[in-house]
CSV table of C-alpha atoms in Angstrom, one decimal:
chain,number,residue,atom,x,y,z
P,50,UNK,CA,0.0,0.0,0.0
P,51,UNK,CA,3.2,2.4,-0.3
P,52,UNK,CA,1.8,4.2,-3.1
P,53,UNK,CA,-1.8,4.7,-1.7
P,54,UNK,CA,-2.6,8.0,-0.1
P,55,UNK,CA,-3.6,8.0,3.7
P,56,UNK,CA,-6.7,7.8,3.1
P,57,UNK,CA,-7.1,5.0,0.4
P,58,UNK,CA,-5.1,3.1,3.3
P,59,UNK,CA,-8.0,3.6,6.0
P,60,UNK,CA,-10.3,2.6,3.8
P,61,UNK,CA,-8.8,-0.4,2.7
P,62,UNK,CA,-8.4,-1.6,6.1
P,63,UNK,CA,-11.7,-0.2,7.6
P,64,UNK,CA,-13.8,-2.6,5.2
P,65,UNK,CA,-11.4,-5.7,6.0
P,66,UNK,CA,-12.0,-4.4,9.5
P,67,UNK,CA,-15.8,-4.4,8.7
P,68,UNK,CA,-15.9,-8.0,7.4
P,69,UNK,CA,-14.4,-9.8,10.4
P,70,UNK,CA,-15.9,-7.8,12.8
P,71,UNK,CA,-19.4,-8.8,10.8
P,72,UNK,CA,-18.3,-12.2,11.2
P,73,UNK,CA,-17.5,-12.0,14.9
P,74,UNK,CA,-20.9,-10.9,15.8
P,75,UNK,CA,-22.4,-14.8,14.3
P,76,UNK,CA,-19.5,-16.7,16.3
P,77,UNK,CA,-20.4,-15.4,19.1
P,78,UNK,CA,-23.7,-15.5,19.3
P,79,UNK,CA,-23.4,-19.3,18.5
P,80,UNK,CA,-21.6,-19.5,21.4
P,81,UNK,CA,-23.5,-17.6,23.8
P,82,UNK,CA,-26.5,-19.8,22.5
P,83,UNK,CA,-24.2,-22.8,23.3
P,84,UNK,CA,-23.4,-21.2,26.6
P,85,UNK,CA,-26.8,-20.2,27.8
P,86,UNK,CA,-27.7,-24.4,27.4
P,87,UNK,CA,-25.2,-25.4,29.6
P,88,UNK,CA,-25.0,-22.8,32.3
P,89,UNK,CA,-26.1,-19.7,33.2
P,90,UNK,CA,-27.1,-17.3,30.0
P,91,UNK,CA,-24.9,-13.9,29.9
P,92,UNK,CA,-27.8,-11.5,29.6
P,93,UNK,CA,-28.6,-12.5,33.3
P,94,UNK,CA,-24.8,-12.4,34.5
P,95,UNK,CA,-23.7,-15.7,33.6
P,96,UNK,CA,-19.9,-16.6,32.1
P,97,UNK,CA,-20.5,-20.4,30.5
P,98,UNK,CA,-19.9,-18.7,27.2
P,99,UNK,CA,-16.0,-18.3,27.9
P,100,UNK,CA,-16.1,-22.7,27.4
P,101,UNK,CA,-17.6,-22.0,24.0
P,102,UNK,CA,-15.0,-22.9,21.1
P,103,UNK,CA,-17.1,-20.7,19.1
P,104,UNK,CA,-17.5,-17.9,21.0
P,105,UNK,CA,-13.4,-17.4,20.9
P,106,UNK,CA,-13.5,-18.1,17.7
P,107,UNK,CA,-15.6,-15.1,17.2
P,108,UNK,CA,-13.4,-13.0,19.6
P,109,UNK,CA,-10.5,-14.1,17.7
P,110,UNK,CA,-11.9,-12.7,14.5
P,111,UNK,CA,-13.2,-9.1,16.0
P,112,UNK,CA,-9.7,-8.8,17.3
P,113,UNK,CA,-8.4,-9.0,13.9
P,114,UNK,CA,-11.1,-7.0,12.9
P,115,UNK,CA,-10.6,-4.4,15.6
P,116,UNK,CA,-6.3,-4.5,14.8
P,117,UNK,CA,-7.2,-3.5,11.6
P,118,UNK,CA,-9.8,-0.8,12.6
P,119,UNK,CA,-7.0,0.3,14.5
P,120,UNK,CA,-4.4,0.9,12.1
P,121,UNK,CA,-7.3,2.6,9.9
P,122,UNK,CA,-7.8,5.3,12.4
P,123,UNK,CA,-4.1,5.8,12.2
P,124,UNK,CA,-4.4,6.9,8.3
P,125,UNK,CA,-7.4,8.1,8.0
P,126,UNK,CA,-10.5,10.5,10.0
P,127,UNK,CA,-12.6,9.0,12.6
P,128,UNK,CA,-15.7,10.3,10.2
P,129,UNK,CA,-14.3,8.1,7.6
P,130,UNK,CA,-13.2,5.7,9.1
P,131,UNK,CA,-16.3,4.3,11.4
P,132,UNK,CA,-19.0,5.0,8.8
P,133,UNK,CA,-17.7,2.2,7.0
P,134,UNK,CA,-18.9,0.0,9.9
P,135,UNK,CA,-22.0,-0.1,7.6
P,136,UNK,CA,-20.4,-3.2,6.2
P,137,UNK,CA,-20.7,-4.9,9.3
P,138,UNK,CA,-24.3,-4.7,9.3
P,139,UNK,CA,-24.8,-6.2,5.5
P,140,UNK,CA,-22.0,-9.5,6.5
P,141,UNK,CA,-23.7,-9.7,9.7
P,142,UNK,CA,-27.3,-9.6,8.5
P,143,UNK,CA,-26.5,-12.2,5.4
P,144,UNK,CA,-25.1,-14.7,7.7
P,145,UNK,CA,-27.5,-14.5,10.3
P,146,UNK,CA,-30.0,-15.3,7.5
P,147,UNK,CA,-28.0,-18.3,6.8
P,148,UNK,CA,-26.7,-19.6,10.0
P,149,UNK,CA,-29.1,-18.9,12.8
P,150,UNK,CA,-32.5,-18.8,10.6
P,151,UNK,CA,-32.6,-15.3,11.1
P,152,UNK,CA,-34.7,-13.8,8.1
P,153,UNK,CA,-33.5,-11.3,5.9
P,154,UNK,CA,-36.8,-9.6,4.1
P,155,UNK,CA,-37.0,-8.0,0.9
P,156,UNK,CA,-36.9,-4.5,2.5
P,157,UNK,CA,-33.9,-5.2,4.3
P,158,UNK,CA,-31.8,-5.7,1.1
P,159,UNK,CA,-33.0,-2.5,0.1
P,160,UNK,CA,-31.8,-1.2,4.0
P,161,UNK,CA,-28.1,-3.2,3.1
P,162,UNK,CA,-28.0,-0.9,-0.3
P,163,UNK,CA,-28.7,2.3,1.6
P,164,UNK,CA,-26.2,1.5,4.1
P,165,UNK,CA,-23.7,0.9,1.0
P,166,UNK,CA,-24.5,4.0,-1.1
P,167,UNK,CA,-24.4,6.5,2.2
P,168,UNK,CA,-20.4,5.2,3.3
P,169,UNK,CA,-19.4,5.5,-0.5
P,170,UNK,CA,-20.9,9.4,-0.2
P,171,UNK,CA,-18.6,10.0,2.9
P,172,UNK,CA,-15.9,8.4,1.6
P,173,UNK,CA,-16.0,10.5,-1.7
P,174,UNK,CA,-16.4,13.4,0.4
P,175,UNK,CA,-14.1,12.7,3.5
P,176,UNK,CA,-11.6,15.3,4.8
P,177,UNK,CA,-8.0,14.5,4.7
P,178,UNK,CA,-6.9,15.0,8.4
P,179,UNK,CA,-2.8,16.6,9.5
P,180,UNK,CA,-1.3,14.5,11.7
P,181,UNK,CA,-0.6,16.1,15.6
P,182,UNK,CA,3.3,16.5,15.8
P,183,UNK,CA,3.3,14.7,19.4
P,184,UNK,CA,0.8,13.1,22.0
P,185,UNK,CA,1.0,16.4,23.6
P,186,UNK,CA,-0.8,18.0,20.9
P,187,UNK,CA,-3.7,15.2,21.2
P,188,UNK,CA,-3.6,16.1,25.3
P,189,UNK,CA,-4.5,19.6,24.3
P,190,UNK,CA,-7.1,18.4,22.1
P,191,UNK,CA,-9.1,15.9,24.6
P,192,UNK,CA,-8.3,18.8,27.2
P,193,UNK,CA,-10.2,21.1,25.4
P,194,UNK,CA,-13.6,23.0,27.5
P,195,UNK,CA,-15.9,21.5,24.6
P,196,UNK,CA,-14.7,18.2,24.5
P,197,UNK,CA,-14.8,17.5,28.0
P,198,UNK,CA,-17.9,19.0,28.4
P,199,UNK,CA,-18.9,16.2,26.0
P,200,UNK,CA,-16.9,13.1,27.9
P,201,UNK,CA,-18.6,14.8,31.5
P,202,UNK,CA,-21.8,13.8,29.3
P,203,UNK,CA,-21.2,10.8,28.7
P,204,UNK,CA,-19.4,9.0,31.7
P,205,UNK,CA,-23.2,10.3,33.4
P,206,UNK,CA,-25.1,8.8,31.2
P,207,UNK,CA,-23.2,5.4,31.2
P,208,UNK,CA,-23.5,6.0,34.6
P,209,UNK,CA,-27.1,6.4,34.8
P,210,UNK,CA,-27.6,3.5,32.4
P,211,UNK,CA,-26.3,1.4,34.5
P,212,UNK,CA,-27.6,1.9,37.7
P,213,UNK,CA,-31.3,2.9,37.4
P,214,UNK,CA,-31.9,1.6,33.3
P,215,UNK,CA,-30.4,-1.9,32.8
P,216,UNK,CA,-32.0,-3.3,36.7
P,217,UNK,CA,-35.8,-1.9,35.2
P,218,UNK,CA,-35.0,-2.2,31.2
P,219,UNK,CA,-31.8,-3.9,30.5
P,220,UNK,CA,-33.9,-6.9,29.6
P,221,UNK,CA,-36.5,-5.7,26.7
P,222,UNK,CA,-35.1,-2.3,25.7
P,223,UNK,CA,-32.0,-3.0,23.2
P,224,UNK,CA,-31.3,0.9,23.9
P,225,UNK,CA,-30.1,0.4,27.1
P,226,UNK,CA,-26.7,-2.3,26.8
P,227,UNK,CA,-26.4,-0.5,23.3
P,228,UNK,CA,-26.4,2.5,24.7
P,229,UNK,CA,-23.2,1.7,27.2
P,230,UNK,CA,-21.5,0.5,24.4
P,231,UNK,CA,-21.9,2.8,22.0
P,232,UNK,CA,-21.1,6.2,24.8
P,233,UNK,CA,-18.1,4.1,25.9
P,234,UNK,CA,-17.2,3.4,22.6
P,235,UNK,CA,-16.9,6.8,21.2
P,236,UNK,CA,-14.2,7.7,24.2
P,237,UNK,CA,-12.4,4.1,22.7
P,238,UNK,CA,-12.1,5.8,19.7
P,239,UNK,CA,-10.6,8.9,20.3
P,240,UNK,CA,-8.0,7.3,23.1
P,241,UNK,CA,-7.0,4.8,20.2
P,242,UNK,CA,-6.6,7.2,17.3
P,243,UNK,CA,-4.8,9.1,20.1
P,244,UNK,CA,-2.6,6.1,21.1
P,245,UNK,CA,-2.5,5.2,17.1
P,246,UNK,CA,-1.1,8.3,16.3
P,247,UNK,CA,1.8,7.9,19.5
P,248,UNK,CA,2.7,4.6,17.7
P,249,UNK,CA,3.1,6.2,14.3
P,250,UNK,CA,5.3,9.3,15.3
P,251,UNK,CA,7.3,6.5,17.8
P,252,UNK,CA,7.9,4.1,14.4
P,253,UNK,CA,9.1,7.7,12.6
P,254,UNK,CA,11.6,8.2,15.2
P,255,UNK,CA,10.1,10.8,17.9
P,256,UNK,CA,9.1,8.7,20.4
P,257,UNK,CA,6.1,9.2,22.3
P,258,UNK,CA,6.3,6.3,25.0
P,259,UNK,CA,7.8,8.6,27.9
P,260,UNK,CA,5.0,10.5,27.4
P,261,UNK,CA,2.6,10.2,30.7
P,262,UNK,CA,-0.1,10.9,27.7
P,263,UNK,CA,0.6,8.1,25.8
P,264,UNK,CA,-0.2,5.9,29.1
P,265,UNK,CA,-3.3,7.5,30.1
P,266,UNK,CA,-5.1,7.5,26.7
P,267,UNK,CA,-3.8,3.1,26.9
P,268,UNK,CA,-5.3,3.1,30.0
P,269,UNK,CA,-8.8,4.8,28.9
P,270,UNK,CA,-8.6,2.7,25.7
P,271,UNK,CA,-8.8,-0.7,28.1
P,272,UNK,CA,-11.8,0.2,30.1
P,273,UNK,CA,-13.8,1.5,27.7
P,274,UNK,CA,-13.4,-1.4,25.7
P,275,UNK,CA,-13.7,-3.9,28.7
P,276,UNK,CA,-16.9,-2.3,29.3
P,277,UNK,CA,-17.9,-2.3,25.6
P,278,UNK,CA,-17.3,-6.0,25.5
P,279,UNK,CA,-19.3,-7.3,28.5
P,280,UNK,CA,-22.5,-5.0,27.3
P,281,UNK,CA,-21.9,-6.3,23.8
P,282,UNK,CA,-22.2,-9.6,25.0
P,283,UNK,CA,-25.4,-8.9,26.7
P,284,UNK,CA,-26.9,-7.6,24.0
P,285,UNK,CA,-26.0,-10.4,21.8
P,286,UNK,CA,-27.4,-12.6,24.5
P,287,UNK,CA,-30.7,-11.4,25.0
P,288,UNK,CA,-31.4,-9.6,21.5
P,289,UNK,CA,-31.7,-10.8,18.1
P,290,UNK,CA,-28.3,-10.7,15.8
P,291,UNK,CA,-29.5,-8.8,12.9
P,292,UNK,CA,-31.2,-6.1,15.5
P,293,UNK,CA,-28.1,-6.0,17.2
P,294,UNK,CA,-26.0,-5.0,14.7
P,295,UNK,CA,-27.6,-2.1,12.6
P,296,UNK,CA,-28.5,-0.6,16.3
P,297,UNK,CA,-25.3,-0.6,17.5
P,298,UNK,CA,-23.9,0.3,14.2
P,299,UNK,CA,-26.4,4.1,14.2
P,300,UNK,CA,-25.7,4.4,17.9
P,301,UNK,CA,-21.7,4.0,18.0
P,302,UNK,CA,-21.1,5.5,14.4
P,303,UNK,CA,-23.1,8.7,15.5
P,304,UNK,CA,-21.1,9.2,18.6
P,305,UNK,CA,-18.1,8.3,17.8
P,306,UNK,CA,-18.2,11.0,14.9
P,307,UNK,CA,-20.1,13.6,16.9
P,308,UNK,CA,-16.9,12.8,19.8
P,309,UNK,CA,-13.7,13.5,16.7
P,310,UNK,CA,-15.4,16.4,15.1
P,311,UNK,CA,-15.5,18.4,19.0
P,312,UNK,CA,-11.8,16.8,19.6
P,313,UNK,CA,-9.9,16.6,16.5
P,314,UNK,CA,-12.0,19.4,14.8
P,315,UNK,CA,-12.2,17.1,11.3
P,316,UNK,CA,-14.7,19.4,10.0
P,317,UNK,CA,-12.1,22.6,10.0
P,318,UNK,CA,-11.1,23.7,6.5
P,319,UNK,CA,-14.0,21.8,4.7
P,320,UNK,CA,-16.6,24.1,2.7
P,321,UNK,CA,-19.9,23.8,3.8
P,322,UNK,CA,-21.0,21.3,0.2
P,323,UNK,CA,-18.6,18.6,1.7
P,324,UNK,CA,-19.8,18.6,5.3
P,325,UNK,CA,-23.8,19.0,3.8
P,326,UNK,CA,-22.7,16.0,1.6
P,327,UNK,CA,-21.4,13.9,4.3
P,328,UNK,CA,-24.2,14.5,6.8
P,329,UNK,CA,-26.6,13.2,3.8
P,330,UNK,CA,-24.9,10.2,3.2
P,331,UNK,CA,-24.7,9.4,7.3
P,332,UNK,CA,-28.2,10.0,6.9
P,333,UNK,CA,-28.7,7.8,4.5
P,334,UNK,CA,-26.7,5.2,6.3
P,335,UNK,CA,-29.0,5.6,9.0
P,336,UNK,CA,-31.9,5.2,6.7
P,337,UNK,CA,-30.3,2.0,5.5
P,338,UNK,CA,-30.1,0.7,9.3
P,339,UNK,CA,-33.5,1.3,10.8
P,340,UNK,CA,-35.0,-0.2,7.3
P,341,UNK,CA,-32.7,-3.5,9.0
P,342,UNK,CA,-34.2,-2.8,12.1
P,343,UNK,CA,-38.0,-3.0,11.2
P,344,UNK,CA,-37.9,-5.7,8.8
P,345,UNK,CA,-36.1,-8.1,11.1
P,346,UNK,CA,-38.0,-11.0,12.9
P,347,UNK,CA,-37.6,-10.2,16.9
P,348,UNK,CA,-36.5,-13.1,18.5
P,349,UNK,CA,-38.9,-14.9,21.1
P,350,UNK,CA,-37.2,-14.1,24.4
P,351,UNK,CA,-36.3,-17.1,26.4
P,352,UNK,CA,-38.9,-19.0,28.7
P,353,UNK,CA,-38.8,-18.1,32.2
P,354,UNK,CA,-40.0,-20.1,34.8
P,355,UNK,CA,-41.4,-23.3,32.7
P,356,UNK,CA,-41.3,-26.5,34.5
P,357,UNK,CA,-40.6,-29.7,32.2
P,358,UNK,CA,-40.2,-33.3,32.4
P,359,UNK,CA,-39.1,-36.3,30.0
P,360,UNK,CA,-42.0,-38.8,29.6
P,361,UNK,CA,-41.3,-42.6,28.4
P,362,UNK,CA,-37.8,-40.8,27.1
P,363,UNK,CA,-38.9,-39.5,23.9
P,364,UNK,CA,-41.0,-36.6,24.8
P,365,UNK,CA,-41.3,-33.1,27.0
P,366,UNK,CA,-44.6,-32.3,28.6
P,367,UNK,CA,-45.5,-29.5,30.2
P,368,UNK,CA,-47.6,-29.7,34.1
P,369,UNK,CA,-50.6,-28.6,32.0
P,370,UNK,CA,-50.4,-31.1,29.1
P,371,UNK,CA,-49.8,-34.1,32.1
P,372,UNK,CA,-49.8,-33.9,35.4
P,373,UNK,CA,-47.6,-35.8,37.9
P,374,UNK,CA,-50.6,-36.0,39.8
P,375,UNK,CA,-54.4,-36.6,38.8
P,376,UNK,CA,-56.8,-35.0,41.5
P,377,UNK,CA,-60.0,-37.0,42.9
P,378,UNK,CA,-62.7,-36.0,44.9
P,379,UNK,CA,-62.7,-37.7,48.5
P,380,UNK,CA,-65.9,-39.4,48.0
P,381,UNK,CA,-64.1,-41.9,45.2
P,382,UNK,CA,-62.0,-43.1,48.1
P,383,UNK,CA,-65.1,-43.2,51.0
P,384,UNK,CA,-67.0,-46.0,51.5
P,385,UNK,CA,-69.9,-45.2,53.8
């Protein structure tokens, strides 16, 4: 890729990125299905997924998917960059059709096509983005009044979601594990492009690692995405694949580009056609996603509190259909 400009590079690895990450989202919930049979299910707080083959397989892939995403932020703008997560959605939505019986309709090829046609508009019309000489100059950036006005926002709101929302919702609203994600993830992205950038001026020869900078965005980058994982997981465990994705998708992109544009100002020097054209195809995107999300089959959630029992060992009847017990009336027993 020597002779590629920065920004063909991003977006050459952002859609690799894309397709393992799309991939990761089936392995796992194969294994969290497998998990949630033999032990406790993760959407309630259990762990039996970590014995699932599958379900590492699946990690093992969004890793790769998420090393490549994070060489991408090192070439290229966060609002070209994640946008391209739309891809995600499409290999993530075909396979679930395929491998867990989870239909695709008609109108959500048509929301796969949007989602295609809205990342080629921003990357047509994507800024190109100057490099920060040292980590220093990204500390002044996150230090900025506007952008931590924005992460004071969001650390309350993950806060909030997880104290009073997910005990009361966390179960049947898909906003509320999605939502923790997606706030946490938007801080992920910054701290990596942060720490992305750190690598790339240490590789040119001005090293960054004795910078105490360097070590607090690695630091941030680890929690955020330790908490994005276990509420991923959640999600995946108690919601439907396809819905999963396209929500997550909206919710994450629009953060995460709404958290660069206040902290690395990617916006600056563009005329006012590009930015209106980029919005538009985000919008579209958007469109594309919630088309997904209304066409898909919900998944049935999972029985709770059903009593079964094995019959003459080929069949499961429930204390309605036969009763261990028949009642009789005390006079059939009385014999005057």
């Amino acid at each position: 890729m020597g002779g590629l400009s920065d920004n063909a590079k991003g977006v050459i690895l952002a859609v690799a990125s894309s397709a393992f990450i799309g991939s990761s989202f089936i392995l796992k919930k194969k294994g969290l299905k497998r998990g949630g049979i033999s032990g406790i299910r993760a959407g309630v707080g259990g762990f039996s997924y970590l014995l699932e083959p599958l379900w590492w397989a699946g990690m093992i892939t969004m890793i790769i998917g998420e090393i490549a995403n994070f060489v991408a932020y090192i070439y290229a703008p966060a609002v070209l960059v994640t946008p391209l997560g739309a891809l995600s959605i499409i290999v993530s939505a075909c396979l679930a059709h395929f491998l867990l019986k989870e239909r695709i309709q008609k109108m959500g090829i048509v929301g796969c096509v949007s989602c295609i046609v809205g990342s080629v508009v921003i990357v047509i019309h994507a800024p190109q983005e100057e490099t920060p000489s040292s980590v220093q100059d990204i500390w002044t950036l996150a230090t900025q009044p506007a952008f931590l006005v924005y992460v004071a926002a969001s650390l309350s709101a993950v806060l909030a979601l997880v104290l009073h929302f997910e005990p009361r919702y966390g179960q049947t609203n898909i906003l509320v594990y999605l939502g923790i994600c997606s706030l946490m993830g938007s801080l992920t992205v910054v701290s990596i492009k942060a720490i992305g950038i750190a690598i790339k001026l240490s590789l040119a020869g001005i090293s960054q690692i004795a910078y105490p900078q360097t070590w607090f965005f690695v630091t941030v980058a680890t929690i955020c995405v330790i908490t994005q994982l276990i509420y991923l997981n959640k999600a995946l465990d108690t919601f439907n694949a396809a819905l999963v994705s396209p929500v997550y998708y909206v919710m994450f992109t629009t953060l995460t580009i709404i958290a660069s544009v206040i902290m690395f100002k990617d916006w600056s020097g563009q005329n006012s056609g590009s930015i209106a054209s980029e919005i538009c195809g985000f919008i579209t995107v958007l469109s594309g996603t919630i088309i997904l999300h209304v066409t898909r089959e919900q998944e049935p959630p999972p029985p709770v509190g059903t009593i079964t029992w094995f019959i003459s060992g080929d069949s499961i009847k429930n204390p309605e259909d036969e009763p261990l017990i028949t009642p009789r009336r005390v006079d059939e027993y009385y014999e005057p």
